[in-house]
PDB file of C-alpha atoms in Angstrom:
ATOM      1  CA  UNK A   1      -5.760 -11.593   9.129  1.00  0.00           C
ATOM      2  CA  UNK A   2      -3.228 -10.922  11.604  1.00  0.00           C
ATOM      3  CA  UNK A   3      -3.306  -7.540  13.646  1.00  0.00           C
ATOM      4  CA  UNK A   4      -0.135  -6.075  12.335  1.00  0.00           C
ATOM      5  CA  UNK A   5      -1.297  -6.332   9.128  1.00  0.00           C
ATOM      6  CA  UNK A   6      -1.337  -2.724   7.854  1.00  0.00           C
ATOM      7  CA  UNK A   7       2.008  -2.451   9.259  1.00  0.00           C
ATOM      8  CA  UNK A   8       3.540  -5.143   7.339  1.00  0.00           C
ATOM      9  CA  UNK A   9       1.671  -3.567   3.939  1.00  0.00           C
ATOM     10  CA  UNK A  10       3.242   0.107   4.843  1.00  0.00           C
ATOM     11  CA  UNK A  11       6.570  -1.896   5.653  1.00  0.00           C
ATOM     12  CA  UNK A  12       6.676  -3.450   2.547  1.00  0.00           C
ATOM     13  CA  UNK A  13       6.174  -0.221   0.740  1.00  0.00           C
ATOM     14  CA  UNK A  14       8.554   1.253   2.686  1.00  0.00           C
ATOM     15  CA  UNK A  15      11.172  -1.612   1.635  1.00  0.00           C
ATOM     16  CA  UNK A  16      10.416  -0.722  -2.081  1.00  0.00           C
ATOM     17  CA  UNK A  17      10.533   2.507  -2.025  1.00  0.00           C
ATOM     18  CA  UNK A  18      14.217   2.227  -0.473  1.00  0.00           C
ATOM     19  CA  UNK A  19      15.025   0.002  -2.824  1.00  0.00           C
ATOM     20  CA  UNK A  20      13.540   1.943  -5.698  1.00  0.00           C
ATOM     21  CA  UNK A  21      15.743   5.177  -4.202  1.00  0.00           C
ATOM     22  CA  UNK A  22      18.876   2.690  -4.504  1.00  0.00           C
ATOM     23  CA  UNK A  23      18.445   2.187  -7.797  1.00  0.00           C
ATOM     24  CA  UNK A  24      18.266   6.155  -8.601  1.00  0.00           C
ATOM     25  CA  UNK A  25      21.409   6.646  -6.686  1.00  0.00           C
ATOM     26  CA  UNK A  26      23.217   3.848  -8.833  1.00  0.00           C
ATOM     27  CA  UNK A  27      22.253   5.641 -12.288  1.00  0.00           C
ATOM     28  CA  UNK A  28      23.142   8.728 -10.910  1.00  0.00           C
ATOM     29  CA  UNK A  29      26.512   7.608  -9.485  1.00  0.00           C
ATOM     30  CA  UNK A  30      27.223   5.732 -12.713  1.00  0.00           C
ATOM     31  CA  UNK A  31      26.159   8.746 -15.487  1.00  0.00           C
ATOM     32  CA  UNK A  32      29.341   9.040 -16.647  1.00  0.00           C
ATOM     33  CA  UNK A  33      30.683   5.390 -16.381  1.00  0.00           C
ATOM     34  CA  UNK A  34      31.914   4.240 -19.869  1.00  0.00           C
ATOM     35  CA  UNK A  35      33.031   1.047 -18.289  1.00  0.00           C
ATOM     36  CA  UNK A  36      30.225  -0.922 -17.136  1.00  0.00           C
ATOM     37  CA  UNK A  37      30.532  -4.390 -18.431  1.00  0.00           C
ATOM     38  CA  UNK A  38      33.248  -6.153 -20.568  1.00  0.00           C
ATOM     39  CA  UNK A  39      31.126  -7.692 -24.037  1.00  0.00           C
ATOM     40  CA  UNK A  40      33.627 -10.115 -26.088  1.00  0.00           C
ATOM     41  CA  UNK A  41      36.339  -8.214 -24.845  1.00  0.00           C
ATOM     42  CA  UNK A  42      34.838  -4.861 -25.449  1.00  0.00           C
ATOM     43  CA  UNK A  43      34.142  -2.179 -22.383  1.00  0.00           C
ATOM     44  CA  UNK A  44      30.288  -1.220 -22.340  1.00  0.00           C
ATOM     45  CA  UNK A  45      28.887   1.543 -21.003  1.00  0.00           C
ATOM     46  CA  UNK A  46      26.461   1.593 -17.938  1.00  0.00           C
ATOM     47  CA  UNK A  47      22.882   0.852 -18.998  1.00  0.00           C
ATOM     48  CA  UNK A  48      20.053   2.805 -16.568  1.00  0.00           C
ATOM     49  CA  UNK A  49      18.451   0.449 -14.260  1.00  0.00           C
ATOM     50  CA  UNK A  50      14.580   0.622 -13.467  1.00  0.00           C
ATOM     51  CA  UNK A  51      12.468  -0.885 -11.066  1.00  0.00           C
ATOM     52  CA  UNK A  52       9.357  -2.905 -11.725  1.00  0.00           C
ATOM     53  CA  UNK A  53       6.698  -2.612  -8.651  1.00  0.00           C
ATOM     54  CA  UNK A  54       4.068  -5.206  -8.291  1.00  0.00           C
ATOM     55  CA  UNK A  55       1.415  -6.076  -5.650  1.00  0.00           C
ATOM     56  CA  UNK A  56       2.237  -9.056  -3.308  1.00  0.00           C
ATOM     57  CA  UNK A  57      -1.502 -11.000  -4.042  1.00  0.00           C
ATOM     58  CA  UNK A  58       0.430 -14.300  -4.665  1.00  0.00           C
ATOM     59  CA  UNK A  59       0.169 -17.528  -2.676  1.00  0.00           C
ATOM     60  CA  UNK A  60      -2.206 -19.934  -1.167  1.00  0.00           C
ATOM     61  CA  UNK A  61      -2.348 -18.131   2.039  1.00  0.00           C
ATOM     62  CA  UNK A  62      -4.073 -15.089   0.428  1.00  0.00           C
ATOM     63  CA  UNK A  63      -6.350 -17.055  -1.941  1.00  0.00           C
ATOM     64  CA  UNK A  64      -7.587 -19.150   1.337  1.00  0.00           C
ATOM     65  CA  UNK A  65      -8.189 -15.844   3.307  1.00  0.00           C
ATOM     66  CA  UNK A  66     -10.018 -14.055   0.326  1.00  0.00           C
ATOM     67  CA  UNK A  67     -12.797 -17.396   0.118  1.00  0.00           C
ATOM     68  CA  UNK A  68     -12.650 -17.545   3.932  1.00  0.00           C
ATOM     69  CA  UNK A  69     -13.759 -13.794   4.772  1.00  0.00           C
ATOM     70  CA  UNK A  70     -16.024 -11.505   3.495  1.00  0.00           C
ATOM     71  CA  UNK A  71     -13.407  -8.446   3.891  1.00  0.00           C
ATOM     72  CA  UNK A  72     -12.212  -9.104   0.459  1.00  0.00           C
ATOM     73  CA  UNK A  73      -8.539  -9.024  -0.401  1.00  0.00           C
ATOM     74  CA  UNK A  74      -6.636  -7.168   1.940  1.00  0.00           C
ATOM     75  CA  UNK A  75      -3.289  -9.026   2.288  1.00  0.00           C
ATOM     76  CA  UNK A  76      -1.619  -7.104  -0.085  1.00  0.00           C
ATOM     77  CA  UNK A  77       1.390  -4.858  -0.300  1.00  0.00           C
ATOM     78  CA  UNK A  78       4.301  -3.923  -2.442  1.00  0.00           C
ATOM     79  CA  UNK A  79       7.030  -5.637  -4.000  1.00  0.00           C
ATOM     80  CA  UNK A  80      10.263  -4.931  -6.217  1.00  0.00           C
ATOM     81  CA  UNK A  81       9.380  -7.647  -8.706  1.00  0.00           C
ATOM     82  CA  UNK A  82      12.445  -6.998 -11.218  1.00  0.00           C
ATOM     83  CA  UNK A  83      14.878  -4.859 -11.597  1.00  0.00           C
ATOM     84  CA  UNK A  84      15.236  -4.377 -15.446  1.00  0.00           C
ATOM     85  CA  UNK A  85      17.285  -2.837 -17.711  1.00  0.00           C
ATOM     86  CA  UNK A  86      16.756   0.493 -20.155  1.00  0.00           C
ATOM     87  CA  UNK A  87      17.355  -0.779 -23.636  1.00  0.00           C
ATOM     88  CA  UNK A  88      17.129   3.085 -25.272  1.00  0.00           C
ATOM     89  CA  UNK A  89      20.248   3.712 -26.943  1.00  0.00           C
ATOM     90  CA  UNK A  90      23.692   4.973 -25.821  1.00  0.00           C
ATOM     91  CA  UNK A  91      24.532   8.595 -26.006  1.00  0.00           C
ATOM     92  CA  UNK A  92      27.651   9.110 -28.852  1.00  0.00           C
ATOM     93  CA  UNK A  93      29.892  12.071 -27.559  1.00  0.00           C
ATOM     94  CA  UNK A  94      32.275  13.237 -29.542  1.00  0.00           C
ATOM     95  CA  UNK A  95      35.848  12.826 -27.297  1.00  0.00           C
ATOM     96  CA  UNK A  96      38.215  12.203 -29.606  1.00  0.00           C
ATOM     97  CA  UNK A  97      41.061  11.942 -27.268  1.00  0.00           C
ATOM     98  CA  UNK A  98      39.331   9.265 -24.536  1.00  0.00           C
ATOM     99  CA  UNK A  99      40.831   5.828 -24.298  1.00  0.00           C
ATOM    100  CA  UNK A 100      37.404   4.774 -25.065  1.00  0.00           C
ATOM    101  CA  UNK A 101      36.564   6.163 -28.014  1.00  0.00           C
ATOM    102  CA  UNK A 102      36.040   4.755 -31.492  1.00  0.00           C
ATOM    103  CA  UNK A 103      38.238   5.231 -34.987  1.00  0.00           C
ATOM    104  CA  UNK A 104      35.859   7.983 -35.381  1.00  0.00           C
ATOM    105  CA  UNK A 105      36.626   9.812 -32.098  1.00  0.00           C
ATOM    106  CA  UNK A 106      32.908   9.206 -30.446  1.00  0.00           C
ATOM    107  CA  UNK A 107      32.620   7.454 -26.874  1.00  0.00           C
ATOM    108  CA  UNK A 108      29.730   6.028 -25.932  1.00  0.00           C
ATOM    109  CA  UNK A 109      27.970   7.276 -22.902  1.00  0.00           C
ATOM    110  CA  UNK A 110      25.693   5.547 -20.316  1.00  0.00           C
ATOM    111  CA  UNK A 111      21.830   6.067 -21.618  1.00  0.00           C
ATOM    112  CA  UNK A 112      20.923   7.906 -17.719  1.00  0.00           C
ATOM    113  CA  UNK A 113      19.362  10.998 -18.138  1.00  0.00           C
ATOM    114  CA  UNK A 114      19.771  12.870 -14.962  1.00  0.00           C
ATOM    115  CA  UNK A 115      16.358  14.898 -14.881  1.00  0.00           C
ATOM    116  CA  UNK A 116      14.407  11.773 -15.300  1.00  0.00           C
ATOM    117  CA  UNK A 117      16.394  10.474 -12.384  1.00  0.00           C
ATOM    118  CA  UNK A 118      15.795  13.345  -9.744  1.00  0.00           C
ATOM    119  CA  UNK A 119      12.111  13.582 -11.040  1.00  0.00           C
ATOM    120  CA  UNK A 120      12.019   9.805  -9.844  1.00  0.00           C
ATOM    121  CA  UNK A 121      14.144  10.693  -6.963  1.00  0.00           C
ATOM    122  CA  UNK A 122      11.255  13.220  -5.497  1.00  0.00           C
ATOM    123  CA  UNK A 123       8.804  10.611  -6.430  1.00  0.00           C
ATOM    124  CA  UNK A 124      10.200   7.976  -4.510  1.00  0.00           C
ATOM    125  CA  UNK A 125      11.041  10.372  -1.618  1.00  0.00           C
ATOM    126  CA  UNK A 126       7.740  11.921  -1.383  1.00  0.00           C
ATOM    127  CA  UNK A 127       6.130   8.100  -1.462  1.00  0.00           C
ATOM    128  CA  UNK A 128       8.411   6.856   1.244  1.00  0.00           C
ATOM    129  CA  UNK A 129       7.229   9.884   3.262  1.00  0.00           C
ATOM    130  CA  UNK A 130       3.582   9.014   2.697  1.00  0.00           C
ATOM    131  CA  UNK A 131       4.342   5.962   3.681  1.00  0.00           C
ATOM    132  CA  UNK A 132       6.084   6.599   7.131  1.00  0.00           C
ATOM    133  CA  UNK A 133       2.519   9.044   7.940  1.00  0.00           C
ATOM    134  CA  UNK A 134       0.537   5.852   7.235  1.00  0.00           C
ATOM    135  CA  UNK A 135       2.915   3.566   9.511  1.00  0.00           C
ATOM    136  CA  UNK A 136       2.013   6.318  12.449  1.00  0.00           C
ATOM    137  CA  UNK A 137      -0.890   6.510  11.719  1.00  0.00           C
ATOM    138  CA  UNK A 138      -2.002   2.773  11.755  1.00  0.00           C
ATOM    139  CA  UNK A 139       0.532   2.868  15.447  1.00  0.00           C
ATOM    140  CA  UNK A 140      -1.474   5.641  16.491  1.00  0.00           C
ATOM    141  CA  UNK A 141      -4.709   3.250  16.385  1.00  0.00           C
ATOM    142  CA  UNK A 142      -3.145   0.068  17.741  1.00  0.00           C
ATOM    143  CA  UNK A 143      -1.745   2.041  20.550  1.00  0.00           C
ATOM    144  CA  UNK A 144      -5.645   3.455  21.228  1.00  0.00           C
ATOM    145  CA  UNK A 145      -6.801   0.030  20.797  1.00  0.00           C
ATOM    146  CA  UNK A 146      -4.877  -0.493  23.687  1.00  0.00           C
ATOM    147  CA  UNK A 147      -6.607   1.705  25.748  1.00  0.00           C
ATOM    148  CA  UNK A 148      -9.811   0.512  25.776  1.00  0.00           C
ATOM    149  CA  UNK A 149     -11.387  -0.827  28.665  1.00  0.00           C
ATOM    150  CA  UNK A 150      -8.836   1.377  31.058  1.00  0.00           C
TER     151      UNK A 150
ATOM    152  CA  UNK B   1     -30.445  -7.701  28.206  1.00  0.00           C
ATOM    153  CA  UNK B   2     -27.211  -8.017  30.490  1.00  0.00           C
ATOM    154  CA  UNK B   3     -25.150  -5.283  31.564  1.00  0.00           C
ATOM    155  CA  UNK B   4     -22.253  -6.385  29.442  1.00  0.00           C
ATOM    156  CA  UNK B   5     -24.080  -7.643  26.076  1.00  0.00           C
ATOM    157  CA  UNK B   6     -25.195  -3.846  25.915  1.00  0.00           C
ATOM    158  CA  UNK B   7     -26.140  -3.204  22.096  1.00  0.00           C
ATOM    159  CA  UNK B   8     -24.268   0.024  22.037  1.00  0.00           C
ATOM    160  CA  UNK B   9     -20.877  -1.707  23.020  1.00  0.00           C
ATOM    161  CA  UNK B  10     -21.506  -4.146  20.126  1.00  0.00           C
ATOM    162  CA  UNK B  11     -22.217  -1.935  17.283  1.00  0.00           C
ATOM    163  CA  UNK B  12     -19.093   0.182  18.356  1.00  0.00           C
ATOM    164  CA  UNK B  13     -17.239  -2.860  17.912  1.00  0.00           C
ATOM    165  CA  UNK B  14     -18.071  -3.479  14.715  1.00  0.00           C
ATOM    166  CA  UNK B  15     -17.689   0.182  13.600  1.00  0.00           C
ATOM    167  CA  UNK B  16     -13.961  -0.473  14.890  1.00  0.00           C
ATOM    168  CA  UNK B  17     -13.789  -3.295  12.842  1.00  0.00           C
ATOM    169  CA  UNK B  18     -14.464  -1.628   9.886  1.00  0.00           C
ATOM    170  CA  UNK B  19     -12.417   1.492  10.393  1.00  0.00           C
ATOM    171  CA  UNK B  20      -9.507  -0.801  10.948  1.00  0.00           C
ATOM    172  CA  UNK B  21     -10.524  -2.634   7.839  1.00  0.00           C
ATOM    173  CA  UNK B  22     -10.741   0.915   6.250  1.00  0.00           C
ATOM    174  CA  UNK B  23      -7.172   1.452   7.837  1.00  0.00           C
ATOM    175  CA  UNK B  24      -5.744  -1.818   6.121  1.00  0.00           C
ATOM    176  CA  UNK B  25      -6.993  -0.757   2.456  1.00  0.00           C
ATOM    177  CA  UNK B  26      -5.797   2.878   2.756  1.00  0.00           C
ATOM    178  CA  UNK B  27      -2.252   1.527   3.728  1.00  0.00           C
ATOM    179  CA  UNK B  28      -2.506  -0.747   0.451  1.00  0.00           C
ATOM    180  CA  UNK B  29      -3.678   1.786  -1.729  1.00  0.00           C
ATOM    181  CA  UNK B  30      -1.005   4.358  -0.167  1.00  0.00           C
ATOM    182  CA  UNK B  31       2.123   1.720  -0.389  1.00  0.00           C
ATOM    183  CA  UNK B  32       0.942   0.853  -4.382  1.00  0.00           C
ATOM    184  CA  UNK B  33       1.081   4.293  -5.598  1.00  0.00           C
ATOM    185  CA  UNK B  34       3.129   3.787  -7.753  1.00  0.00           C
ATOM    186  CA  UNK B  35       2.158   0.202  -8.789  1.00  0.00           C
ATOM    187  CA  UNK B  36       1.538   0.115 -12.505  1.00  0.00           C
ATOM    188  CA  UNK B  37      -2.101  -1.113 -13.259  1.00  0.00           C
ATOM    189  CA  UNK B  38      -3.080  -1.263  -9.385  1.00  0.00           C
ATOM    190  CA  UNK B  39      -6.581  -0.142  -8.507  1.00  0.00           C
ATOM    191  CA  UNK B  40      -7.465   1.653  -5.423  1.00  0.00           C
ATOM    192  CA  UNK B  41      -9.593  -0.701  -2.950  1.00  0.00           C
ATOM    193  CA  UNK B  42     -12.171   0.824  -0.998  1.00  0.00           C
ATOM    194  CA  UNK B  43     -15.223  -0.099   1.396  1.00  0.00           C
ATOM    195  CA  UNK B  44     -18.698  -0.189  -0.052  1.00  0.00           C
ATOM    196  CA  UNK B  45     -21.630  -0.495   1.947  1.00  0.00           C
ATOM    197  CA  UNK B  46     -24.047  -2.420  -0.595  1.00  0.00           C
ATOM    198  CA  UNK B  47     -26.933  -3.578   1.608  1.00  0.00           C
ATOM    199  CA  UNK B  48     -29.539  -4.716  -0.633  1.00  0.00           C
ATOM    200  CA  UNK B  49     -26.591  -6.755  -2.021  1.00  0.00           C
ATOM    201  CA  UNK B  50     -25.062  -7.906   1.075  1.00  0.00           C
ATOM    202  CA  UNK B  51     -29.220  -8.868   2.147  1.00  0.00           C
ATOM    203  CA  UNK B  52     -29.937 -10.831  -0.755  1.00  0.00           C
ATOM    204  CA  UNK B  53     -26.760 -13.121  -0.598  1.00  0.00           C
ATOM    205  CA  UNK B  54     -27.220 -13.300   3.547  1.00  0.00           C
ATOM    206  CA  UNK B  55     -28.342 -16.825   4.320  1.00  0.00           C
ATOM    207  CA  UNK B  56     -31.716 -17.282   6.098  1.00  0.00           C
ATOM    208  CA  UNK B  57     -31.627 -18.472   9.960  1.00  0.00           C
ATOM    209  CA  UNK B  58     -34.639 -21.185  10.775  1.00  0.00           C
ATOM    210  CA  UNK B  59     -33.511 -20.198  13.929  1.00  0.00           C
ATOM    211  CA  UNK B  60     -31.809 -16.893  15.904  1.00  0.00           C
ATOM    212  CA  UNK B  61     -29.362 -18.456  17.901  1.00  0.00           C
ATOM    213  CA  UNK B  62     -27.554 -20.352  14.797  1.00  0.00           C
ATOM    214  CA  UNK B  63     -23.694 -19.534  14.249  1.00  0.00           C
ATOM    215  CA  UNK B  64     -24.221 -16.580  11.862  1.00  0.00           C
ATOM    216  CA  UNK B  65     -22.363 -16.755   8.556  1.00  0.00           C
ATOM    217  CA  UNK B  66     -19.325 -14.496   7.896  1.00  0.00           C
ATOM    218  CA  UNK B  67     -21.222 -12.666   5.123  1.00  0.00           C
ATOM    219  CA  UNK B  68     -23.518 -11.085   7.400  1.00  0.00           C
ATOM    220  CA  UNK B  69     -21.484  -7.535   7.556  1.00  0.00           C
ATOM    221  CA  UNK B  70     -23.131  -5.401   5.483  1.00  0.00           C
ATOM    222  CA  UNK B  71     -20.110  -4.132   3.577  1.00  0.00           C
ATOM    223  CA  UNK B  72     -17.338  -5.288   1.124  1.00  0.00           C
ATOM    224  CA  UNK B  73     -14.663  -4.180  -0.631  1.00  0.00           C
ATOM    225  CA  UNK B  74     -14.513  -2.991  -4.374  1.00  0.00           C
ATOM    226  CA  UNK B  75     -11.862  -2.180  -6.742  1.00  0.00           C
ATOM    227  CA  UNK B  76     -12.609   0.987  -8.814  1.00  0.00           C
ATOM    228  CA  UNK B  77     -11.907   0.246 -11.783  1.00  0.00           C
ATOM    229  CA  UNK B  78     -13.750   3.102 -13.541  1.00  0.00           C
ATOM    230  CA  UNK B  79     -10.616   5.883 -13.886  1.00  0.00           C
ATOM    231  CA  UNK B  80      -6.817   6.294 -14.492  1.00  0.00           C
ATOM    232  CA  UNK B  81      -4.949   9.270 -11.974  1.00  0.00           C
ATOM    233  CA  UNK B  82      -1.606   7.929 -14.015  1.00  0.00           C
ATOM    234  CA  UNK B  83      -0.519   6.603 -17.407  1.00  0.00           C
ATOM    235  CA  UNK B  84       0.505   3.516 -15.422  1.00  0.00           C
ATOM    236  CA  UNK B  85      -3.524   2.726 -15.153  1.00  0.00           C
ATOM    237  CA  UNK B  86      -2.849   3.459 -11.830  1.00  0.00           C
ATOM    238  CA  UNK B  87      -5.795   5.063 -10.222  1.00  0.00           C
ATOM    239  CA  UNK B  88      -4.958   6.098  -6.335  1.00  0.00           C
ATOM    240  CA  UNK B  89      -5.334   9.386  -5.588  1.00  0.00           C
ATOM    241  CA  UNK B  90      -2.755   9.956  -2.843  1.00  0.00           C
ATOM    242  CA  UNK B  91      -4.901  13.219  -1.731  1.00  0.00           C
ATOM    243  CA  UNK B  92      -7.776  12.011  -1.377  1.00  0.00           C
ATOM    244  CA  UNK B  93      -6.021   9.001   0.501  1.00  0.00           C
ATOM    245  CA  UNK B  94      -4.183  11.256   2.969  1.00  0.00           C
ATOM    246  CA  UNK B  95      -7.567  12.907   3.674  1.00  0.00           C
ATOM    247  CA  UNK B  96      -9.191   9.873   4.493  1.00  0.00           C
ATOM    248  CA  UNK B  97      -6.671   8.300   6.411  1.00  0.00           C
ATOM    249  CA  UNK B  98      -6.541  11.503   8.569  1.00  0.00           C
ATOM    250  CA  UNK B  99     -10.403  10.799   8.797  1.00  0.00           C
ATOM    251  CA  UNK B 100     -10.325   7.354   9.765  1.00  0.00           C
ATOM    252  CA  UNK B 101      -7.724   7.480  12.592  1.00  0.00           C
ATOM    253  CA  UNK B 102     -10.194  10.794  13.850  1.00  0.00           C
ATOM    254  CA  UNK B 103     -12.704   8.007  14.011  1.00  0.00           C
ATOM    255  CA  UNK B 104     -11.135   5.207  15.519  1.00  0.00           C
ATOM    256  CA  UNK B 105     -10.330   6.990  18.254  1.00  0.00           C
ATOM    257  CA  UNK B 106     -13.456   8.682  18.672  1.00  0.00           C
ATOM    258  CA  UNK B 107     -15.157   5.247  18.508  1.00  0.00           C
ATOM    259  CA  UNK B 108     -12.349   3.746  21.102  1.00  0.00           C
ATOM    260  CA  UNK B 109     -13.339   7.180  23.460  1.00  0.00           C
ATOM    261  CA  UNK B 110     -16.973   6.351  23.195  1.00  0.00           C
ATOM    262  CA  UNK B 111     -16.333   2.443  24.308  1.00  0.00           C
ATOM    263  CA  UNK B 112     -13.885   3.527  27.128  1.00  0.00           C
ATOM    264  CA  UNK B 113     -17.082   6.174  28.401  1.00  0.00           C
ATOM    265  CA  UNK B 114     -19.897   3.092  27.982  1.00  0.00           C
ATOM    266  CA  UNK B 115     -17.528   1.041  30.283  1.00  0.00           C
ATOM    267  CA  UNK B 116     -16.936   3.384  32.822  1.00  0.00           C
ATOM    268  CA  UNK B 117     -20.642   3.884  32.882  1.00  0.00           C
ATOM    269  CA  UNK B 118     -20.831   0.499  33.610  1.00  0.00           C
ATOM    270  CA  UNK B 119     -18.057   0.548  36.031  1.00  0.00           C
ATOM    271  CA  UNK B 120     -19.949   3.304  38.409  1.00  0.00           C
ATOM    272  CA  UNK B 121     -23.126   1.318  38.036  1.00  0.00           C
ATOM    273  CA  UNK B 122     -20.806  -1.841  39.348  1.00  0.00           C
ATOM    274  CA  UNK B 123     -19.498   0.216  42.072  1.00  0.00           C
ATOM    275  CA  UNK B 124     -22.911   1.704  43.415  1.00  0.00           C
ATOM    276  CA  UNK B 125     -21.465   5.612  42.098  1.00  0.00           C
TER     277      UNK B 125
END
């Protein structure tokens, strides 16, 4: 149980959350792409991209500290485990005059809905931010820790 | 008793061990907010538990065993804040990290004033 420990866990959240925010910004850049990915010689639009989180409590190091101390297990922190794909379905516009359209005159739009994605955008701001508070904070007491005995 | 193996400066020593302990779990619970199925960690001070499991010393001045702290961690597992299953209540988290740093320090202030105590007594006042 190294000292630094509650940094690393806030660090590792803070990692996700970035990462989590770079995903938002890709479905949101790409809400109107119709040209994502080339199936059998057909253009597909962009599909919206989601994150899967998961707590780091893998590995033989954290299974040997857990039977080794009585403080339970501590060594966790956050992880992008995946980043997975939303299989809802396309949105059909009707655009009859787009290269992309079909005999019908409806193009197929990228499946992002842009309210989910600022809703998710706050969320992942506001957790980043409570994230950089806890990084002080746990600074604030190593730097005290510091003091003592001065 | 010596003038360094002073009671008081030992029991504030393990009250900063578990308010840094304290600090560790609110930093996991904080960075898995949004964790699906992830349940808030949090100290429990069990006693009678922590007694009954404490190994018996034939004599005082055996190597105690790591058990003997007289807390441990628990997962609550009893609610839901989020449809995720994800119970941490970022709140109530904020508060208590705000609470916790308030007593590290106060704990760090109070070590700092026992060894200046002992500093004047070293130096004759």
């Amino acid at each position: 149980m190294g000292i630094f420990n509650g940094l690393n866990i806030s660090a590792s959240a803070l990692t996700a959350e970035r990462v989590r925010m770079d995903v938002i910004s890709s479905n949101i850049a790409n809400a109107n792409t119709t040209r994502a990915k080339l199936v059998n010689g057909k253009w597909q639009p962009y599909r919206r991209k989601d994150v899967e989180l998961s707590t780091i409590n893998n590995g033989f190091g954290h299974y040997l500290n857990n039977a080794m101390t009585s403080q339970g297990n501590t060594a966790g922190g956050v992880e992008v485990s995946k980043i997975t794909e939303d299989p809802s379905p396309f949105k059909m516009v009707y655009q009859p005059n787009s290269p992309d359209a079909d005999k019908n005159g409806y193009v197929k739009m990228p499946n992002v809905n842009p309210t989910k994605e600022m809703v998710d955008l706050i969320s992942a701001s506001r957790s980043y931010e409570a994230n950089v508070t806890v990084l002080n904070a746990s600074k604030g007491m190593l730097l005290k820790a510091l003091e003592i005995g001065r | 008793m010596g003038i360094l193996s002073n009671n008081m400066i030992s029991q504030l020593q393990s009250a900063l061990n578990r308010t840094s302990l304290n600090q560790r779990l609110i930093s996991q619970n904080i960075a898995n907010v949004d964790t699906p199925n992830y349940k808030a960690e949090h100290i429990s001070f069990n006693d009678h538990f922590q007694n009954s499991l404490k190994a018996n010393r034939t004599e005082p001045q055996h190597i105690p065993f790591s058990n003997d702290n007289n807390y441990r961690v628990v997962e609550d597992q009893s609610t839901s804040m989020q449809n995720n299953g994800n119970n941490v209540d970022i709140d109530k988290e904020m508060a208590s990290l705000a609470k916790n740093q308030i007593q590290y320090q106060t704990l760090v202030q109070l070590m700092n004033s026992q060894f200046s105590d002992i500093k004047t007594v070293i130096k004759g006042g």
